[in-house]
Amino acid sequence: MYIWTRIQQLIHLTMRIDILTCVPNLLESFFAHSILKRAQQGGFVEVNVHDIRDYSTNKHRTIDDYAFGGGAGMVMQIEPIARCIQALQADRNYDEIIYLTPDGELLQQRAVNQLSLKGNLILLCGHYKGVDQRVRDLFVTKEISIGDYVLSGGELAAAVLADAIIRLLPGVLNDETSALTDSFQDNLLAPPVYTRPADYEGSKVPDILMSGHEAKIEEWRYEQAVKRTRERRPDLLK
Ligand code: 6GU
């Protein structure tokens, strides 16, 4: 382990995210690439994916059962999830235990910003008809949805949430200012961006960007951001 990584862990600069799922393979490759890989190698975050089936006590490793009262769909049982959470809590305190669910609070950049300041998070992914309500009553501290549509499981939502959080951790992005100019950080969408060539078959980059006049360029970008927001997301301007 790099000495810097170790120092960051010792002084608690390393965020820790534990993800509970019954499909760990779905998540492992996601965190093994690109920015999320670099963020872990750099010691900014430690992501651990746990297979809830490892906490089943029967030989078939089942973690779900029929719903009391009938109805279609299986329900994830409380015991394996409780054992997994309690095993994690035995080693450290968690700031939030988040259940990803379509009936949770709609995820917005503001909540992502707040979560990026935390130390230890558990993300719980549901499947089938979801988890036994007692998991939510007894363990979960926050419920999050990533949009008004239904996914087949919480894994993609957990990956979305973790990605949005991790890229905000200081040092993860190369240019530290770039997260500050993201869409939504100031309730404005991002302005258009261009790179070479300056002329693509007659389609040209706006002159102002080639002028070298920094103040005018900033003003243009701001105007474009407002224009784009007014056209596409007027709700953000209210
Ligand atoms: Cl968090 N889970 C599932 N299954 N579907 C969703 C979602 C979460 N957010 C939006 N759709």
PDB file of C-alpha atoms and ligand atoms in Angstrom:
ATOM      1  CA  MET A   1       0.000   0.000   0.000  1.00  0.00           C
ATOM      2  CA  TYR A   2       1.230   3.476  -0.845  1.00  0.00           C
ATOM      3  CA  ILE A   3       2.357   5.363   2.247  1.00  0.00           C
ATOM      4  CA  TRP A   4       0.069   8.290   1.275  1.00  0.00           C
ATOM      5  CA  THR A   5      -2.899   5.923   1.096  1.00  0.00           C
ATOM      6  CA  ARG A   6      -2.088   4.666   4.574  1.00  0.00           C
ATOM      7  CA  ILE A   7      -1.702   8.176   5.988  1.00  0.00           C
ATOM      8  CA  GLN A   8      -5.061   9.226   4.524  1.00  0.00           C
ATOM      9  CA  GLN A   9      -6.722   6.224   6.118  1.00  0.00           C
ATOM     10  CA  LEU A  10      -5.081   6.907   9.486  1.00  0.00           C
ATOM     11  CA  ILE A  11      -6.262  10.514   9.582  1.00  0.00           C
ATOM     12  CA  HIS A  12      -9.726   9.486   8.326  1.00  0.00           C
ATOM     13  CA  LEU A  13      -9.630  11.250   5.007  1.00  0.00           C
ATOM     14  CA  THR A  14     -10.594   8.035   3.304  1.00  0.00           C
ATOM     15  CA  MET A  15     -14.326   7.660   2.852  1.00  0.00           C
ATOM     16  CA  ARG A  16     -15.573   4.104   3.219  1.00  0.00           C
ATOM     17  CA  ILE A  17     -18.555   2.800   1.258  1.00  0.00           C
ATOM     18  CA  ASP A  18     -19.923  -0.684   1.951  1.00  0.00           C
ATOM     19  CA  ILE A  19     -22.425  -1.961  -0.606  1.00  0.00           C
ATOM     20  CA  LEU A  20     -24.748  -4.842   0.301  1.00  0.00           C
ATOM     21  CA  THR A  21     -26.124  -6.787  -2.637  1.00  0.00           C
ATOM     22  CA  CYS A  22     -27.088 -10.273  -3.728  1.00  0.00           C
ATOM     23  CA  VAL A  23     -25.441  -9.661  -7.131  1.00  0.00           C
ATOM     24  CA  PRO A  24     -21.890  -8.521  -6.221  1.00  0.00           C
ATOM     25  CA  ASN A  25     -20.570  -9.210  -9.735  1.00  0.00           C
ATOM     26  CA  LEU A  26     -22.794  -6.478 -11.113  1.00  0.00           C
ATOM     27  CA  LEU A  27     -20.940  -3.881  -9.051  1.00  0.00           C
ATOM     28  CA  GLU A  28     -17.368  -5.129  -8.883  1.00  0.00           C
ATOM     29  CA  SER A  29     -16.396  -4.316 -12.455  1.00  0.00           C
ATOM     30  CA  PHE A  30     -18.031  -0.902 -12.228  1.00  0.00           C
ATOM     31  CA  PHE A  31     -15.695   0.154  -9.417  1.00  0.00           C
ATOM     32  CA  ALA A  32     -12.627  -1.436 -11.031  1.00  0.00           C
ATOM     33  CA  HIS A  33     -12.300   1.126 -13.830  1.00  0.00           C
ATOM     34  CA  SER A  34     -11.567   4.730 -14.668  1.00  0.00           C
ATOM     35  CA  ILE A  35     -12.076   7.478 -12.076  1.00  0.00           C
ATOM     36  CA  LEU A  36     -13.536   5.144  -9.468  1.00  0.00           C
ATOM     37  CA  LYS A  37     -10.511   2.871  -9.722  1.00  0.00           C
ATOM     38  CA  ARG A  38      -8.122   5.813  -9.421  1.00  0.00           C
ATOM     39  CA  ALA A  39     -10.061   7.195  -6.455  1.00  0.00           C
ATOM     40  CA  GLN A  40      -9.545   3.920  -4.605  1.00  0.00           C
ATOM     41  CA  GLN A  41      -5.898   3.563  -5.601  1.00  0.00           C
ATOM     42  CA  GLY A  42      -5.308   7.139  -4.462  1.00  0.00           C
ATOM     43  CA  GLY A  43      -6.762   6.365  -1.038  1.00  0.00           C
ATOM     44  CA  PHE A  44      -9.677   8.792  -1.353  1.00  0.00           C
ATOM     45  CA  VAL A  45     -12.299   6.087  -0.943  1.00  0.00           C
ATOM     46  CA  GLU A  46     -12.490   2.431  -0.035  1.00  0.00           C
ATOM     47  CA  VAL A  47     -15.388   0.568  -1.645  1.00  0.00           C
ATOM     48  CA  ASN A  48     -16.318  -2.867  -0.351  1.00  0.00           C
ATOM     49  CA  VAL A  49     -19.004  -4.976  -1.996  1.00  0.00           C
ATOM     50  CA  HIS A  50     -20.624  -7.604   0.223  1.00  0.00           C
ATOM     51  CA  ASP A  51     -22.684 -10.574  -0.942  1.00  0.00           C
ATOM     52  CA  ILE A  52     -25.762 -10.797   1.281  1.00  0.00           C
ATOM     53  CA  ARG A  53     -25.911 -14.531   0.494  1.00  0.00           C
ATOM     54  CA  ASP A  54     -22.723 -14.965   2.540  1.00  0.00           C
ATOM     55  CA  TYR A  55     -24.891 -14.129   5.563  1.00  0.00           C
ATOM     56  CA  SER A  56     -27.590 -16.714   4.804  1.00  0.00           C
ATOM     57  CA  THR A  57     -27.662 -19.616   7.238  1.00  0.00           C
ATOM     58  CA  ASN A  58     -29.143 -22.276   4.996  1.00  0.00           C
ATOM     59  CA  LYS A  59     -27.250 -24.517   2.630  1.00  0.00           C
ATOM     60  CA  HIS A  60     -28.912 -23.115  -0.479  1.00  0.00           C
ATOM     61  CA  ARG A  61     -27.799 -19.610   0.558  1.00  0.00           C
ATOM     62  CA  THR A  62     -31.321 -18.253   0.079  1.00  0.00           C
ATOM     63  CA  ILE A  63     -32.060 -14.722   1.281  1.00  0.00           C
ATOM     64  CA  ASP A  64     -35.674 -14.240   0.172  1.00  0.00           C
ATOM     65  CA  ASP A  65     -39.067 -15.775   0.874  1.00  0.00           C
ATOM     66  CA  TYR A  66     -42.737 -15.441  -0.055  1.00  0.00           C
ATOM     67  CA  ALA A  67     -44.571 -12.300   1.066  1.00  0.00           C
ATOM     68  CA  PHE A  68     -46.838 -12.692   4.085  1.00  0.00           C
ATOM     69  CA  GLY A  69     -50.381 -11.980   3.002  1.00  0.00           C
ATOM     70  CA  GLY A  70     -49.701 -13.342  -0.474  1.00  0.00           C
ATOM     71  CA  GLY A  71     -49.082 -11.594  -3.746  1.00  0.00           C
ATOM     72  CA  ALA A  72     -46.525 -12.014  -6.482  1.00  0.00           C
ATOM     73  CA  GLY A  73     -42.807 -11.597  -5.878  1.00  0.00           C
ATOM     74  CA  MET A  74     -40.295 -12.570  -3.252  1.00  0.00           C
ATOM     75  CA  VAL A  75     -39.210 -10.408  -0.330  1.00  0.00           C
ATOM     76  CA  MET A  76     -35.651 -10.164   0.967  1.00  0.00           C
ATOM     77  CA  GLN A  77     -35.488 -11.431   4.539  1.00  0.00           C
ATOM     78  CA  ILE A  78     -34.266  -9.412   7.488  1.00  0.00           C
ATOM     79  CA  GLU A  79     -31.817 -11.872   9.076  1.00  0.00           C
ATOM     80  CA  PRO A  80     -29.058 -12.060   6.425  1.00  0.00           C
ATOM     81  CA  ILE A  81     -29.163  -8.272   5.922  1.00  0.00           C
ATOM     82  CA  ALA A  82     -29.155  -7.646   9.684  1.00  0.00           C
ATOM     83  CA  ARG A  83     -26.186  -9.975  10.187  1.00  0.00           C
ATOM     84  CA  CYS A  84     -24.228  -8.265   7.437  1.00  0.00           C
ATOM     85  CA  ILE A  85     -24.943  -4.753   8.776  1.00  0.00           C
ATOM     86  CA  GLN A  86     -24.154  -5.782  12.345  1.00  0.00           C
ATOM     87  CA  ALA A  87     -20.855  -7.361  11.293  1.00  0.00           C
ATOM     88  CA  LEU A  88     -19.876  -4.052   9.664  1.00  0.00           C
ATOM     89  CA  GLN A  89     -21.080  -1.976  12.613  1.00  0.00           C
ATOM     90  CA  ALA A  90     -18.948  -4.077  14.957  1.00  0.00           C
ATOM     91  CA  ASP A  91     -15.863  -2.569  13.306  1.00  0.00           C
ATOM     92  CA  ARG A  92     -16.874   1.089  12.830  1.00  0.00           C
ATOM     93  CA  ASN A  93     -19.739   3.552  13.084  1.00  0.00           C
ATOM     94  CA  TYR A  94     -21.737   4.442   9.993  1.00  0.00           C
ATOM     95  CA  ASP A  95     -23.001   7.937   9.220  1.00  0.00           C
ATOM     96  CA  GLU A  96     -25.856   6.663   7.052  1.00  0.00           C
ATOM     97  CA  ILE A  97     -27.374   3.342   6.050  1.00  0.00           C
ATOM     98  CA  ILE A  98     -28.972   4.088   2.705  1.00  0.00           C
ATOM     99  CA  TYR A  99     -31.586   1.881   1.045  1.00  0.00           C
ATOM    100  CA  LEU A 100     -31.870   2.378  -2.718  1.00  0.00           C
ATOM    101  CA  THR A 101     -35.544   2.134  -3.616  1.00  0.00           C
ATOM    102  CA  PRO A 102     -37.912   3.688  -6.174  1.00  0.00           C
ATOM    103  CA  ASP A 103     -40.089   4.988  -3.310  1.00  0.00           C
ATOM    104  CA  GLY A 104     -37.167   6.840  -1.687  1.00  0.00           C
ATOM    105  CA  GLU A 105     -36.313  10.547  -1.818  1.00  0.00           C
ATOM    106  CA  LEU A 106     -35.437  11.646  -5.358  1.00  0.00           C
ATOM    107  CA  LEU A 107     -31.651  12.057  -5.600  1.00  0.00           C
ATOM    108  CA  GLN A 108     -30.462  15.624  -6.220  1.00  0.00           C
ATOM    109  CA  GLN A 109     -26.989  17.138  -6.357  1.00  0.00           C
ATOM    110  CA  ARG A 110     -27.559  18.810  -2.965  1.00  0.00           C
ATOM    111  CA  ALA A 111     -27.904  15.412  -1.224  1.00  0.00           C
ATOM    112  CA  VAL A 112     -24.859  14.104  -3.105  1.00  0.00           C
ATOM    113  CA  ASN A 113     -22.829  17.086  -1.854  1.00  0.00           C
ATOM    114  CA  GLN A 114     -23.924  16.414   1.724  1.00  0.00           C
ATOM    115  CA  LEU A 115     -23.117  12.709   1.507  1.00  0.00           C
ATOM    116  CA  SER A 116     -19.657  13.478   0.097  1.00  0.00           C
ATOM    117  CA  LEU A 117     -18.789  15.007   3.503  1.00  0.00           C
ATOM    118  CA  LYS A 118     -19.527  11.768   5.404  1.00  0.00           C
ATOM    119  CA  GLY A 119     -17.010   9.180   6.559  1.00  0.00           C
ATOM    120  CA  ASN A 120     -18.647   5.757   6.396  1.00  0.00           C
ATOM    121  CA  LEU A 121     -21.712   4.802   4.360  1.00  0.00           C
ATOM    122  CA  ILE A 122     -23.643   1.584   3.815  1.00  0.00           C
ATOM    123  CA  LEU A 123     -25.624   1.257   0.580  1.00  0.00           C
ATOM    124  CA  LEU A 124     -28.245  -1.489   0.612  1.00  0.00           C
ATOM    125  CA  CYS A 125     -29.499  -2.795  -2.739  1.00  0.00           C
ATOM    126  CA  GLY A 126     -32.914  -4.401  -2.910  1.00  0.00           C
ATOM    127  CA  HIS A 127     -34.125  -6.972  -5.400  1.00  0.00           C
ATOM    128  CA  TYR A 128     -37.373  -8.757  -6.157  1.00  0.00           C
ATOM    129  CA  LYS A 129     -40.212  -6.984  -4.323  1.00  0.00           C
ATOM    130  CA  GLY A 130     -37.698  -5.291  -2.039  1.00  0.00           C
ATOM    131  CA  VAL A 131     -36.678  -5.879   1.557  1.00  0.00           C
ATOM    132  CA  ASP A 132     -38.822  -6.775   4.575  1.00  0.00           C
ATOM    133  CA  GLN A 133     -40.188  -3.483   5.966  1.00  0.00           C
ATOM    134  CA  ARG A 134     -38.455  -4.173   9.304  1.00  0.00           C
ATOM    135  CA  VAL A 135     -35.039  -3.734   7.659  1.00  0.00           C
ATOM    136  CA  ARG A 136     -36.132  -0.220   6.768  1.00  0.00           C
ATOM    137  CA  ASP A 137     -37.650   0.459  10.191  1.00  0.00           C
ATOM    138  CA  LEU A 138     -34.752  -0.902  12.248  1.00  0.00           C
ATOM    139  CA  PHE A 139     -31.598  -0.200  10.244  1.00  0.00           C
ATOM    140  CA  VAL A 140     -32.061   2.186   7.333  1.00  0.00           C
ATOM    141  CA  THR A 141     -31.456   5.912   7.985  1.00  0.00           C
ATOM    142  CA  LYS A 142     -32.081   7.264   4.475  1.00  0.00           C
ATOM    143  CA  GLU A 143     -33.993   6.033   1.406  1.00  0.00           C
ATOM    144  CA  ILE A 144     -32.988   7.219  -2.046  1.00  0.00           C
ATOM    145  CA  SER A 145     -34.439   6.821  -5.555  1.00  0.00           C
ATOM    146  CA  ILE A 146     -32.484   7.881  -8.640  1.00  0.00           C
ATOM    147  CA  GLY A 147     -35.529   8.711 -10.772  1.00  0.00           C
ATOM    148  CA  ASP A 148     -39.178   8.068 -11.528  1.00  0.00           C
ATOM    149  CA  TYR A 149     -38.727   4.778 -13.329  1.00  0.00           C
ATOM    150  CA  VAL A 150     -38.274   1.235 -12.054  1.00  0.00           C
ATOM    151  CA  LEU A 151     -35.020  -0.729 -12.276  1.00  0.00           C
ATOM    152  CA  SER A 152     -34.807  -4.466 -11.708  1.00  0.00           C
ATOM    153  CA  GLY A 153     -32.609  -3.954  -8.664  1.00  0.00           C
ATOM    154  CA  GLY A 154     -30.913  -1.309  -6.555  1.00  0.00           C
ATOM    155  CA  GLU A 155     -27.388  -2.065  -7.856  1.00  0.00           C
ATOM    156  CA  LEU A 156     -27.378   0.443 -10.709  1.00  0.00           C
ATOM    157  CA  ALA A 157     -28.826   3.064  -8.370  1.00  0.00           C
ATOM    158  CA  ALA A 158     -26.083   2.343  -5.789  1.00  0.00           C
ATOM    159  CA  ALA A 159     -23.460   2.640  -8.535  1.00  0.00           C
ATOM    160  CA  VAL A 160     -24.954   5.971  -9.647  1.00  0.00           C
ATOM    161  CA  LEU A 161     -24.996   7.310  -6.088  1.00  0.00           C
ATOM    162  CA  ALA A 162     -21.457   6.116  -5.284  1.00  0.00           C
ATOM    163  CA  ASP A 163     -20.094   7.568  -8.543  1.00  0.00           C
ATOM    164  CA  ALA A 164     -21.729  10.939  -7.898  1.00  0.00           C
ATOM    165  CA  ILE A 165     -20.295  11.029  -4.352  1.00  0.00           C
ATOM    166  CA  ILE A 166     -16.790   9.775  -5.113  1.00  0.00           C
ATOM    167  CA  ARG A 167     -16.048  12.240  -7.912  1.00  0.00           C
ATOM    168  CA  LEU A 168     -16.647  15.071  -5.412  1.00  0.00           C
ATOM    169  CA  LEU A 169     -14.024  13.886  -2.910  1.00  0.00           C
ATOM    170  CA  PRO A 170     -11.157  16.412  -2.853  1.00  0.00           C
ATOM    171  CA  GLY A 171      -8.319  15.203  -5.069  1.00  0.00           C
ATOM    172  CA  VAL A 172     -10.313  12.658  -7.073  1.00  0.00           C
ATOM    173  CA  LEU A 173     -10.797  14.833 -10.141  1.00  0.00           C
ATOM    174  CA  ASN A 174      -7.613  16.040 -11.805  1.00  0.00           C
ATOM    175  CA  ASP A 175      -8.712  19.655 -11.983  1.00  0.00           C
ATOM    176  CA  GLU A 176     -10.276  20.373  -8.612  1.00  0.00           C
ATOM    177  CA  THR A 177     -12.378  23.189  -9.986  1.00  0.00           C
ATOM    178  CA  SER A 178     -14.092  20.996 -12.524  1.00  0.00           C
ATOM    179  CA  ALA A 179     -16.676  19.594 -10.092  1.00  0.00           C
ATOM    180  CA  LEU A 180     -17.584  23.157  -9.134  1.00  0.00           C
ATOM    181  CA  THR A 181     -18.582  23.967 -12.700  1.00  0.00           C
ATOM    182  CA  ASP A 182     -20.737  20.849 -13.120  1.00  0.00           C
ATOM    183  CA  SER A 183     -24.322  21.178 -14.181  1.00  0.00           C
ATOM    184  CA  PHE A 184     -26.564  21.519 -11.090  1.00  0.00           C
ATOM    185  CA  GLN A 185     -23.856  22.759  -8.677  1.00  0.00           C
ATOM    186  CA  ASP A 186     -25.259  26.282  -9.061  1.00  0.00           C
ATOM    187  CA  ASN A 187     -28.695  25.172 -10.326  1.00  0.00           C
ATOM    188  CA  LEU A 188     -27.533  25.906 -13.881  1.00  0.00           C
ATOM    189  CA  LEU A 189     -26.814  23.446 -16.656  1.00  0.00           C
ATOM    190  CA  ALA A 190     -23.246  23.454 -17.972  1.00  0.00           C
ATOM    191  CA  PRO A 191     -22.431  25.638 -21.026  1.00  0.00           C
ATOM    192  CA  PRO A 192     -21.335  24.080 -24.362  1.00  0.00           C
ATOM    193  CA  VAL A 193     -17.680  23.046 -24.673  1.00  0.00           C
ATOM    194  CA  TYR A 194     -15.453  22.730 -27.738  1.00  0.00           C
ATOM    195  CA  THR A 195     -12.031  21.331 -28.616  1.00  0.00           C
ATOM    196  CA  ARG A 196      -9.936  21.028 -31.781  1.00  0.00           C
ATOM    197  CA  PRO A 197     -10.470  21.336 -34.691  1.00  0.00           C
ATOM    198  CA  ALA A 198     -11.606  24.989 -34.610  1.00  0.00           C
ATOM    199  CA  ASP A 199     -13.338  24.405 -37.949  1.00  0.00           C
ATOM    200  CA  TYR A 200     -15.026  21.062 -38.674  1.00  0.00           C
ATOM    201  CA  GLU A 201     -16.150  21.088 -42.303  1.00  0.00           C
ATOM    202  CA  GLY A 202     -17.331  24.680 -41.964  1.00  0.00           C
ATOM    203  CA  SER A 203     -18.867  24.229 -38.509  1.00  0.00           C
ATOM    204  CA  LYS A 204     -16.890  26.676 -36.366  1.00  0.00           C
ATOM    205  CA  VAL A 205     -16.142  27.182 -32.699  1.00  0.00           C
ATOM    206  CA  PRO A 206     -17.632  30.484 -31.370  1.00  0.00           C
ATOM    207  CA  ASP A 207     -15.116  33.324 -31.905  1.00  0.00           C
ATOM    208  CA  ILE A 208     -15.267  34.424 -28.287  1.00  0.00           C
ATOM    209  CA  LEU A 209     -13.640  31.157 -27.145  1.00  0.00           C
ATOM    210  CA  MET A 210     -10.712  31.790 -29.484  1.00  0.00           C
ATOM    211  CA  SER A 211     -10.263  35.407 -28.345  1.00  0.00           C
ATOM    212  CA  GLY A 212      -8.140  34.725 -25.269  1.00  0.00           C
ATOM    213  CA  HIS A 213     -10.231  37.306 -23.382  1.00  0.00           C
ATOM    214  CA  GLU A 214     -10.824  35.486 -20.082  1.00  0.00           C
ATOM    215  CA  ALA A 215     -13.444  37.785 -18.566  1.00  0.00           C
ATOM    216  CA  LYS A 216     -15.500  37.851 -21.768  1.00  0.00           C
ATOM    217  CA  ILE A 217     -15.275  34.065 -22.051  1.00  0.00           C
ATOM    218  CA  GLU A 218     -16.544  33.628 -18.467  1.00  0.00           C
ATOM    219  CA  GLU A 219     -19.417  36.023 -19.219  1.00  0.00           C
ATOM    220  CA  TRP A 220     -20.276  34.110 -22.419  1.00  0.00           C
ATOM    221  CA  ARG A 221     -20.229  30.784 -20.560  1.00  0.00           C
ATOM    222  CA  TYR A 222     -22.526  32.150 -17.885  1.00  0.00           C
ATOM    223  CA  GLU A 223     -24.960  33.497 -20.501  1.00  0.00           C
ATOM    224  CA  GLN A 224     -24.948  30.168 -22.335  1.00  0.00           C
ATOM    225  CA  ALA A 225     -25.572  28.295 -19.076  1.00  0.00           C
ATOM    226  CA  VAL A 226     -28.568  30.496 -18.279  1.00  0.00           C
ATOM    227  CA  LYS A 227     -29.900  30.179 -21.854  1.00  0.00           C
ATOM    228  CA  ARG A 228     -29.567  26.403 -21.817  1.00  0.00           C
ATOM    229  CA  THR A 229     -31.219  26.152 -18.421  1.00  0.00           C
ATOM    230  CA  ARG A 230     -34.116  28.401 -19.488  1.00  0.00           C
ATOM    231  CA  GLU A 231     -34.679  26.305 -22.622  1.00  0.00           C
ATOM    232  CA  ARG A 232     -34.238  22.828 -21.168  1.00  0.00           C
ATOM    233  CA  ARG A 233     -34.885  23.029 -17.433  1.00  0.00           C
ATOM    234  CA  PRO A 234     -36.827  26.190 -16.561  1.00  0.00           C
ATOM    235  CA  ASP A 235     -37.792  24.504 -13.277  1.00  0.00           C
ATOM    236  CA  LEU A 236     -34.179  24.963 -12.070  1.00  0.00           C
ATOM    237  CA  LEU A 237     -34.365  28.746 -12.364  1.00  0.00           C
ATOM    238  CA  LYS A 238     -37.266  29.100  -9.911  1.00  0.00           C
TER     239      LYS A 238
HETATM  240 CL1  6GU B   1     -33.040   3.045  -6.043  1.00  0.00          CL
HETATM  241  N1  6GU B   1     -34.178   1.022  -7.265  1.00  0.00           N
HETATM  242  C1  6GU B   1     -34.923   0.482  -8.213  1.00  0.00           C
HETATM  243  N2  6GU B   1     -35.125  -0.830  -8.207  1.00  0.00           N
HETATM  244  N3  6GU B   1     -35.487   1.182  -9.186  1.00  0.00           N
HETATM  245  C2  6GU B   1     -35.270   2.490  -9.163  1.00  0.00           C
HETATM  246  C3  6GU B   1     -34.499   3.122  -8.211  1.00  0.00           C
HETATM  247  C4  6GU B   1     -33.956   2.344  -7.234  1.00  0.00           C
HETATM  248  N4  6GU B   1     -34.478   4.442  -8.461  1.00  0.00           N
HETATM  249  C5  6GU B   1     -35.205   4.597  -9.547  1.00  0.00           C
HETATM  250  N5  6GU B   1     -35.688   3.433  -9.985  1.00  0.00           N
END
